[in-house]
Amino acid sequence: MKRAVVILFAAGLALPPALSAQKAPAQRQDSAYTAKIHEYLQDPRITTELVDHLPASSTVPTPLKFLGRIVGTPGELTHARDIHRYMEAIAKAAPNRARFWTIGKTEEGRDMVLLAIADEQTIKQLDRYKGMLNALTDPRKTSEADAQRLLHTAKPVYYITSGIHSPEFGGPEMLMELAYRLVVEETPLIQNIRNNVITLITPVVEVDGREKAVDTYYWNKKYRQTVGQLPLMYWGKYVQHDNNRDGMGQYLDLTKNITRVTLDWTPTILHDLHEAVTYLYASTGTGPYNEQIDPITIDEWWMLAKNDVMEMTKRGVPGVWTYGFYDGWVPNYLFFIAHTHNAVGRFYEVQSYGPDNYEVKPPVTTTSREWFRPNPPLPYIKWGARNNTNIQESAILFALNHVAKNKEMYLENYWLKNKRAVAKGATGPIYGWVIPAVQHAKQNAAEAVNDLRRQGLEFDVATSAFTAGKVQIKPGDYIVRGDQPYRTIADMYFALQNFSPANPAPYDDTGWTFPLMRNLTVLEATDKSLLNAPMKKVTADVTAPGGITGSGSVIVVDNTSDNNLVTFRFRLASVKMQAAEDEFEADGHHFSPGAFVIADANRAQVVPVLRQLGLSGYAMASVPSVKTHDLDVPRIGYVHSWTRTQDEGWVRAALDHYGVPYAYFGEPKLKEGNLRAKYDVIIWPHGGTPNGAPNAGGFGGGRGAAADSGKPAPNVPIPYRRTAEFQALGYPDSTDDIRGAVGADGYKALYEFIQQGGTLITEGSTAAILPQMKLTPGVSFEDPATLFARGTILRGVITDRRSPLVYGYDRGEVPVYFNAGPVLNAGAGAPPPVEVAGAPAAPNGGQAARPAARPQGQNTTPMATQLKLSPWDPEHTGEGYGMLPSTDSAAGRGGRGGASGGGGGGFGGNFTAQPVPGLTADPAARTRVVMQFPANPADMLLSGTLEGGQTLVNRAQLVDEAIGQGHVVMFAIRPFWRWQTQGTFAMGFNAILNWNDLDAGRAGKTTTDR
Ligand SMILES: [Zn+2]
């Protein structure tokens, strides 16, 4: 058989693909594999001629030969390490058609991999083909004539990724069979793909999570009946489902690795495989579409999706559809990495793999025949792993074939999009951006430059002073030229968002403006002369100029809200430092409240750290005469829920990145008590368990057992531990028993910890828990039914500038990220709850009846309705950030969208925590509102969406409640959101650094006290 294959290859080389295919003799089939395909398929309608068989090969092992089972075998799953071994085996067996390499490591040290597949002559010259696509990326280097030639010779790269969502099992399994088929099969369609497209496959993006998910599946198979159901506790080290919302922030290694592949290969199409709908959804989204996406891309989305829907519908496969899922707005998804680089990103959602067979009985809203769903899913079907494999493998083969047939169109579109991006540098209105190097938080600015460079945005640094229109450029300032192809990144990230509530409900965040989220000064250059400024390329990571000036044994480090200040403190943990409680002048410098004062400093120890961290110190002879308190390094406890580990990881990521050590433990440990002896600070992020919540008892262990046997769950501990058999489990935390949450005893212990002088830091949903339990007399929880504020950027007004929580913030305002709630009323001028007329009021602050779904009938032009954004103009120059050209247009407003969207995000605090009997509030508690929403709703919205702003008037964003000897810090905003809100990280760090001096600067008797 080996010889026969070789002959076929030769034929394929010598003749045009269509002709060679006609002449190709029928290929020998793998009858054992094919028989298993038919045996495992649960419904004969879920197949096509592309996947109802598997060709044989004498050289390349099938999944059956390699793994001992076919792809789509019920009740079995494959670890990422074995999927990777299989992909490598294909490349070894067919080096002329496939190449395999690793693309980076995960947080837990596992490999991410890539398999490239194409025909022999392409694989032989893979780097040459890569170079052609790179050339089509950059019109600055490639002439039009060269590009026109390349459009005929280059081949599009179709990059398939999967397994980012760990319980979505099927994509990685299917991709093994797809890879085999693409390498081995000799049908005209497969040859067409192989000859005209370079297929790249990363079968598992979240490798750490895949290993945990597969181990968890097999653990449950073994122990579910006798112990109970073990949920998938963690995916990667930090977050679960949010791992595909890291496209902008790019903190996770998986995102960085995929981005590196993107920059290296400049893929034409990036296709991410998921499992969340019935039976296969090819993405277009409902809109509104991100306003910086090239219009060509929107057409490509539709063309690709309709191709797949049509080909599957032609073959009578039900339930393949498009449009009615997801929007297309926020650029935080993994596949949006393609859009920020002028390519096209898309995704599938497929009916779950299982792997155990099951039945699907969708509601009529899923089975109705609609314009976007010409052949809808059935009211009932038997489903299984092979159904999942067949449907997505077929669809993606049709997609690959479509791109192979239309390769010149996709390449031309790609070239055109890159040209249009560069041309914006000639036509404006934005010719580039300037990030002043010397600005309040200069190291935060430098880190922003590095983060954006890593995504491919090119930076220059000004080599001398220059004026471009209204923008004054100083030497050292960072310049983003507007005439580069990847300016799309800046266009997308730096723009203001105006999301009309008349739109379909947003799927995720509505606002993300980078300069606002990072609280940085970024200037838009609307004068073309910017491009003539003297400048040179930034070729390596930058650090703000740091170090020390002056002489003397006292060193003062100004507090600039640079996040590296917390690194500085913890790296020099043994050095005594104080924080100034007021602003002061010393040695001709003005210092802000919170400046670090190191008396008797060891210069040789301090200076290198300052330099490395981009911070500036001033040496002086004597300690300045300003009131100070010690910056005592705290022992930090970090609490996570065992029922929801999705959200807390972003906070952990910030602590890890900036070198803040902590002890990490689950909620049930709180009830052991004696917390003050162990910790000074306890951090309890969003996702913590409210008292009395349905999941407060943790996973009772009954779900699996009860479902399988009808018997009650065995009342035994459920461990989450690494074992020889289940090596991926037990990380990043482990326990002998995942059951239980905080519990009454835990809440009592937590409250005692505060009373005894500890500081509890809460954010998002956990900030609502103590107010709901009536343990913070000055702060009450509200749940306004008419508020619509999905993942949006609102104005924060600092109301107590002497609070240590806002040390380093030089202005009275800060842009903050707020996501639906919680709404905290802590006095400070907040009126009683108001409700917009006509909407049902929230009953007693409990779960509010949300407004009815949006008005009947489709609003086909919702984006014609513009909200009035409030300009971000903290320097009061009269020219708000990003307000040119004006977004202040139509005054009319359409109807509003639903209050909650589809996927992740949302406040998630819709359960009201119940009081614990015997645990009552300390009547002497004092409330200090540090930051709040503006008094006028018209001043609130900076970027994103907002409706019902009246319900936020003077509501607290950051509250410090003093209880006994300690404090509860409540962030109603999300200071550490998805590695995007670097502008508010410092408030969280301030709470840590000043944990036992939070009363500093407190007015003797303030109006906020109750
Ligand atoms: Zn998914």
XYZ file of N, CA, C and O in Angstrom, residues 828-950:
492
model
N -23.403 59.299 52.081
C -22.579 60.187 51.264
C -23.386 60.853 50.160
O -22.945 60.972 49.029
N -24.584 61.258 50.500
C -25.399 61.989 49.530
C -26.222 61.115 48.623
O -26.898 61.606 47.725
N -26.150 59.799 48.830
C -26.947 58.911 47.977
C -28.415 59.014 48.373
O -28.753 58.811 49.527
N -29.268 59.337 47.419
C -30.692 59.399 47.726
C -31.261 58.000 47.908
O -30.595 57.015 47.576
N -32.483 57.897 48.409
C -33.100 56.567 48.518
C -33.207 55.945 47.131
O -33.144 56.649 46.128
N -33.366 54.621 47.077
C -33.466 53.965 45.768
C -34.554 54.603 44.919
O -35.637 54.905 45.406
N -34.251 54.845 43.665
C -35.270 55.345 42.743
C -35.470 54.321 41.649
O -34.577 53.576 41.312
N -36.621 54.298 41.145
C -36.907 53.407 40.029
C -37.530 54.241 38.927
O -38.308 55.149 39.185
N -37.152 53.928 37.724
C -37.744 54.642 36.599
C -39.216 54.246 36.490
O -39.562 53.082 36.649
N -40.032 55.226 36.225
C -41.466 54.968 36.152
C -41.774 53.839 35.178
O -41.180 53.735 34.116
N -42.681 53.017 35.559
C -43.115 51.960 34.657
C -42.386 50.659 34.862
O -42.815 49.630 34.366
N -41.277 50.676 35.575
C -40.528 49.440 35.811
C -40.832 48.913 37.201
O -41.051 49.681 38.118
N -40.862 47.606 37.354
C -41.146 47.058 38.672
C -40.005 47.337 39.636
O -38.841 47.296 39.243
N -40.314 47.649 40.851
C -39.293 47.950 41.836
C -38.724 46.661 42.397
O -39.367 45.620 42.389
N -37.496 46.767 42.856
C -36.871 45.608 43.491
C -37.497 45.400 44.860
O -37.519 46.302 45.662
N -38.027 44.219 45.117
C -38.660 43.990 46.406
C -37.623 43.834 47.509
O -36.869 42.870 47.516
N -37.565 44.787 48.382
C -36.713 44.729 49.572
C -35.255 44.394 49.259
O -34.590 43.712 50.019
N -34.802 44.874 48.160
C -33.404 44.629 47.832
C -33.130 43.192 47.460
O -31.992 42.792 47.290
N -34.141 42.423 47.365
C -33.940 41.029 46.988
C -33.791 40.892 45.490
O -33.522 41.862 44.784
N -33.993 39.713 45.011
C -33.833 39.499 43.575
C -34.920 40.260 42.835
O -36.106 39.992 42.989
N -34.475 41.234 42.059
C -35.443 42.110 41.410
C -36.065 41.430 40.205
O -35.446 40.634 39.536
N -37.293 41.818 39.982
C -37.915 41.406 38.728
C -37.310 42.263 37.633
O -37.428 43.473 37.642
N -36.589 41.656 36.713
C -35.942 42.425 35.650
C -36.992 42.874 34.647
O -38.024 42.226 34.489
N -36.701 43.970 33.959
C -37.662 44.437 32.978
C -37.917 43.360 31.927
O -37.073 42.509 31.697
N -39.057 43.446 31.336
C -39.421 42.469 30.317
C -38.420 42.519 29.172
O -37.671 43.469 29.020
N -38.404 41.478 28.389
C -37.502 41.422 27.242
C -37.762 42.616 26.345
O -38.783 43.292 26.443
N -36.819 42.867 25.445
C -36.914 44.067 24.617
C -38.201 44.044 23.794
O -38.803 42.995 23.574
N -38.584 45.206 23.331
C -39.858 45.320 22.622
C -39.947 44.339 21.459
O -38.942 43.984 20.859
N -41.142 43.946 21.147
C -41.358 43.025 20.037
C -40.917 43.675 18.736
O -40.919 44.885 18.584
N -40.543 42.850 17.783
C -40.105 43.368 16.494
C -38.628 43.669 16.543
O -38.064 43.961 17.586
N -38.013 43.571 15.394
C -36.571 43.724 15.344
C -36.192 45.149 15.013
O -36.619 45.716 14.011
N -35.374 45.740 15.868
C -34.826 47.048 15.576
C -33.634 46.833 14.662
O -32.599 46.346 15.089
N -33.786 47.158 13.398
C -32.724 46.835 12.443
C -31.616 47.874 12.412
O -30.585 47.644 11.798
N -31.812 49.004 13.065
C -30.741 50.007 13.082
C -30.467 50.505 14.503
O -30.471 51.713 14.762
N -30.221 49.595 15.417
C -30.014 50.049 16.798
C -28.787 50.943 16.951
O -28.761 51.809 17.813
N -27.774 50.715 16.097
C -26.559 51.521 16.238
C -26.754 52.954 15.764
O -25.884 53.802 15.938
N -27.897 53.216 15.139
C -28.197 54.600 14.773
C -28.501 55.429 16.012
O -28.509 56.659 15.971
N -28.768 54.729 17.092
C -29.081 55.403 18.345
C -27.811 55.525 19.177
O -27.222 54.528 19.526
N -27.390 56.731 19.426
C -26.154 56.923 20.183
C -26.471 57.405 21.590
O -27.291 58.296 21.786
N -25.794 56.799 22.538
C -25.862 57.314 23.897
C -24.995 58.556 23.985
O -24.063 58.730 23.211
N -25.274 59.385 24.954
C -24.396 60.525 25.157
C -23.314 60.120 26.142
O -23.584 59.888 27.314
N -22.084 59.999 25.624
C -20.972 59.692 26.510
C -20.574 60.961 27.251
O -20.674 62.060 26.724
N -20.113 60.766 28.466
C -19.561 61.887 29.211
C -18.074 61.957 28.885
O -17.380 60.955 28.955
N -17.561 63.132 28.455
C -16.147 63.157 28.052
C -15.211 62.907 29.228
O -15.463 63.375 30.339
N -14.171 62.110 28.974
C -13.122 61.939 29.992
C -12.113 63.047 29.787
O -11.350 63.042 28.818
N -12.134 64.017 30.657
C -11.322 65.216 30.483
C -10.776 65.639 31.840
O -11.088 66.708 32.356
N -9.954 64.757 32.450
C -9.544 65.030 33.832
C -8.677 66.278 33.973
O -8.601 66.839 35.058
N -8.032 66.705 32.868
C -7.196 67.921 32.971
C -8.019 69.173 32.679
O -7.497 70.279 32.677
N -9.297 68.979 32.375
C -10.204 70.107 32.116
C -9.683 71.013 31.007
O -9.617 72.223 31.152
N -9.291 70.389 29.907
C -8.840 71.167 28.754
C -10.000 71.483 27.826
O -9.837 72.205 26.858
N -11.141 70.897 28.090
C -12.285 71.117 27.216
C -12.320 70.168 26.038
O -13.189 70.271 25.175
N -11.349 69.240 25.978
C -11.324 68.278 24.874
C -11.233 66.875 25.457
O -10.164 66.393 25.792
N -12.368 66.241 25.584
C -12.376 64.924 26.200
C -11.643 63.896 25.371
O -11.522 64.038 24.155
N -11.171 62.847 26.021
C -10.436 61.801 25.322
C -11.334 61.110 24.296
O -12.464 60.713 24.595
N -10.804 60.978 23.095
C -11.485 60.188 22.072
C -12.772 60.802 21.555
O -13.548 60.136 20.891
N -13.014 62.064 21.855
C -14.306 62.650 21.484
C -14.296 63.201 20.066
O -15.274 63.755 19.608
N -13.156 63.088 19.378
C -13.103 63.538 17.986
C -13.001 62.338 17.067
O -12.131 61.504 17.277
N -13.778 62.186 16.063
C -14.899 63.041 15.746
C -16.042 62.836 16.745
O -16.125 61.814 17.384
N -16.882 63.828 16.825
C -17.907 63.848 17.858
C -18.810 62.621 17.785
O -19.197 62.169 16.721
N -19.099 62.086 18.941
C -20.050 60.985 18.994
C -21.407 61.488 19.466
O -22.319 60.719 19.697
N -21.491 62.807 19.635
C -22.711 63.397 20.155
C -23.663 63.646 18.999
O -23.664 64.691 18.391
N -24.443 62.641 18.647
C -25.336 62.828 17.498
C -26.789 62.741 17.939
O -27.224 63.509 18.762
N -27.481 61.772 17.403
C -28.921 61.707 17.641
C -29.264 61.735 19.121
O -28.595 61.128 19.946
N -30.304 62.445 19.425
C -30.714 62.518 20.820
C -31.714 61.429 21.162
O -31.916 61.092 22.303
N -32.339 60.868 20.133
C -33.381 59.880 20.372
C -32.839 58.579 20.931
O -31.676 58.258 20.764
N -33.658 57.854 21.575
C -33.234 56.588 22.141
C -34.233 55.515 21.768
O -35.436 55.733 21.780
N -33.741 54.367 21.405
C -34.631 53.256 21.112
C -34.990 52.516 22.378
O -34.720 52.966 23.485
N -35.562 51.368 22.204
C -35.860 50.535 23.362
C -34.575 49.965 23.919
O -33.503 50.130 23.346
N -34.677 49.268 25.008
C -33.462 48.759 25.624
C -33.347 47.251 25.461
O -34.320 46.554 25.251
N -32.112 46.786 25.561
C -31.861 45.356 25.472
C -32.191 44.671 26.773
O -32.520 45.301 27.771
N -32.104 43.379 26.756
C -32.294 42.613 27.987
C -31.207 42.961 28.978
O -30.147 43.432 28.611
N -31.479 42.717 30.234
C -30.537 43.116 31.259
C -29.350 42.172 31.356
O -28.322 42.517 31.873
N -29.502 40.977 30.861
C -28.382 40.054 30.967
C -28.123 39.442 29.610
O -29.027 39.164 28.858
N -26.851 39.240 29.336
C -26.473 38.707 28.048
C -26.294 37.208 28.088
O -26.793 36.528 28.966
N -25.559 36.713 27.136
C -25.378 35.285 27.025
C -24.305 34.752 27.932
O -24.561 34.342 29.041
N -23.077 34.800 27.461
C -21.969 34.081 28.095
C -21.551 34.623 29.439
O -22.368 35.050 30.225
N -20.267 34.602 29.667
C -19.699 34.935 30.968
C -19.957 36.368 31.351
O -20.626 37.113 30.665
N -19.401 36.764 32.467
C -19.563 38.129 32.920
C -20.812 38.279 33.751
O -21.412 37.308 34.188
N -21.220 39.483 33.947
C -22.379 39.736 34.802
C -21.958 39.786 36.251
O -20.906 39.294 36.639
N -22.785 40.389 37.041
C -22.478 40.583 38.447
C -22.501 39.253 39.183
O -21.653 38.952 40.013
N -23.445 38.406 38.831
C -23.476 37.077 39.426
C -23.866 37.084 40.883
O -23.731 36.094 41.582
N -24.323 38.237 41.380
C -24.638 38.319 42.799
C -26.133 38.271 43.033
O -26.653 38.977 43.872
N -26.838 37.441 42.287
C -28.292 37.490 42.372
C -28.863 36.602 43.470
O -30.035 36.342 43.497
N -28.020 36.147 44.377
C -28.550 35.508 45.568
C -28.254 36.406 46.763
O -27.145 36.897 46.911
N -29.252 36.667 47.586
C -29.067 37.537 48.737
C -28.567 36.731 49.927
O -29.225 35.785 50.358
N -27.408 37.110 50.435
C -26.836 36.396 51.583
C -27.757 36.526 52.795
O -28.315 37.597 53.048
N -27.912 35.439 53.518
C -28.802 35.419 54.682
C -28.012 35.693 55.962
O -26.871 35.258 56.091
N -28.623 36.403 56.919
C -27.930 36.638 58.193
C -27.638 35.329 58.906
O -28.348 34.335 58.737
N -26.590 35.322 59.703
C -26.255 34.167 60.535
C -26.828 34.429 61.931
O -26.537 35.468 62.525
N -27.681 33.531 62.446
C -28.231 33.738 63.790
C -27.112 33.933 64.810
O -26.131 33.192 64.811
N -27.267 34.952 65.633
C -26.267 35.197 66.668
C -25.111 36.071 66.216
O -24.264 36.446 67.015
N -25.065 36.377 64.930
C -23.993 37.250 64.441
C -24.608 38.579 64.055
O -25.360 38.677 63.082
N -24.349 39.596 64.874
C -24.961 40.901 64.623
C -23.882 41.955 64.467
O -22.746 41.779 64.911
N -24.274 43.044 63.837
C -23.306 44.089 63.507
C -22.840 44.825 64.747
O -23.615 45.072 65.678
N -21.575 45.185 64.742
C -21.009 46.056 65.762
C -21.616 47.442 65.571
O -21.421 48.070 64.524
N -22.374 47.948 66.556
C -23.033 49.252 66.354
C -22.048 50.405 66.226
O -22.409 51.474 65.740
N -20.812 50.182 66.638
C -19.824 51.262 66.557
C -19.139 51.318 65.196
O -18.231 52.111 64.992
N -19.547 50.467 64.262
C -18.916 50.461 62.939
C -19.017 51.826 62.295
O -20.023 52.537 62.464
N -17.977 52.213 61.575
C -17.959 53.525 60.925
C -17.724 53.340 59.429
O -16.901 52.532 59.019
N -18.443 54.137 58.659
C -18.393 53.988 57.204
C -17.637 55.145 56.582
O -17.881 56.306 56.914
N -16.728 54.810 55.687
C -15.972 55.850 54.990
C -16.076 55.572 53.494
O -15.543 54.580 52.999
N -16.796 56.438 52.814
C -16.929 56.273 51.367
C -15.724 56.947 50.711
O -15.490 58.133 50.901
N -14.961 56.187 49.969
C -13.723 56.698 49.391
C -13.917 57.103 47.931
O -13.323 58.055 47.447
N -14.759 56.374 47.243
C -15.009 56.700 45.824
C -16.458 56.337 45.522
O -16.961 55.332 46.023
N -17.101 57.141 44.680
C -18.509 56.876 44.401
C -18.884 57.302 42.991
O -18.100 57.931 42.286
N -20.094 56.945 42.589
C -20.618 57.374 41.299
C -20.968 58.859 41.378
O -21.274 59.379 42.448
N -20.958 59.551 40.232
C -21.279 60.977 40.228
C -22.719 61.252 40.683
O -23.578 60.362 40.674
N -22.953 62.492 41.034
C -24.283 62.907 41.475
C -25.247 63.029 40.303
O -26.457 62.905 40.461
N -24.686 63.260 39.121
C -25.522 63.456 37.937
C -25.348 62.271 36.980
O -24.237 61.999 36.521
N -26.438 61.574 36.680
C -26.315 60.412 35.784
C -25.644 60.752 34.454
O -24.977 59.909 33.866
N -25.789 61.995 34.002
C -25.195 62.377 32.707
C -23.675 62.377 32.765
O -23.011 62.382 31.728
N -23.106 62.380 33.962
C -21.646 62.409 34.104
C -21.044 61.004 34.228
O -19.835 60.867 34.401
N -21.867 59.969 34.194
C -21.374 58.644 34.556
C -20.672 57.891 33.431
O -19.591 57.343 33.600
N -21.298 57.842 32.263
C -20.844 56.911 31.225
C -19.657 57.471 30.435
O -19.781 58.447 29.705
N -18.524 56.789 30.539
C -17.334 57.192 29.781
C -17.184 56.371 28.501
O -16.763 56.872 27.474
N -17.513 55.061 28.578
C -17.372 54.204 27.395
C -18.094 52.892 27.677
O -17.847 52.264 28.702
N -18.996 52.504 26.772
C -19.742 51.268 27.001
C -21.222 51.529 26.926
O -21.717 52.074 25.940
N -21.924 51.160 27.983
C -23.367 51.397 27.974
C -23.842 51.715 29.376
O -23.195 51.366 30.367
N -24.965 52.381 29.454
C -25.596 52.657 30.747
C -27.028 53.067 30.517
O -27.324 53.901 29.656
N -27.904 52.458 31.281
C -29.279 52.925 31.342
C -29.721 52.807 32.800
O -29.324 51.882 33.496
N -30.522 53.754 33.234
C -30.945 53.748 34.639
C -29.868 54.276 35.562
O -29.759 53.851 36.706
N -29.077 55.209 35.051
C -27.997 55.780 35.858
C -28.493 56.446 37.137
O -27.741 56.585 38.101
N -29.773 56.820 37.149
C -30.324 57.426 38.374
C -30.144 56.511 39.578
O -29.996 56.969 40.707
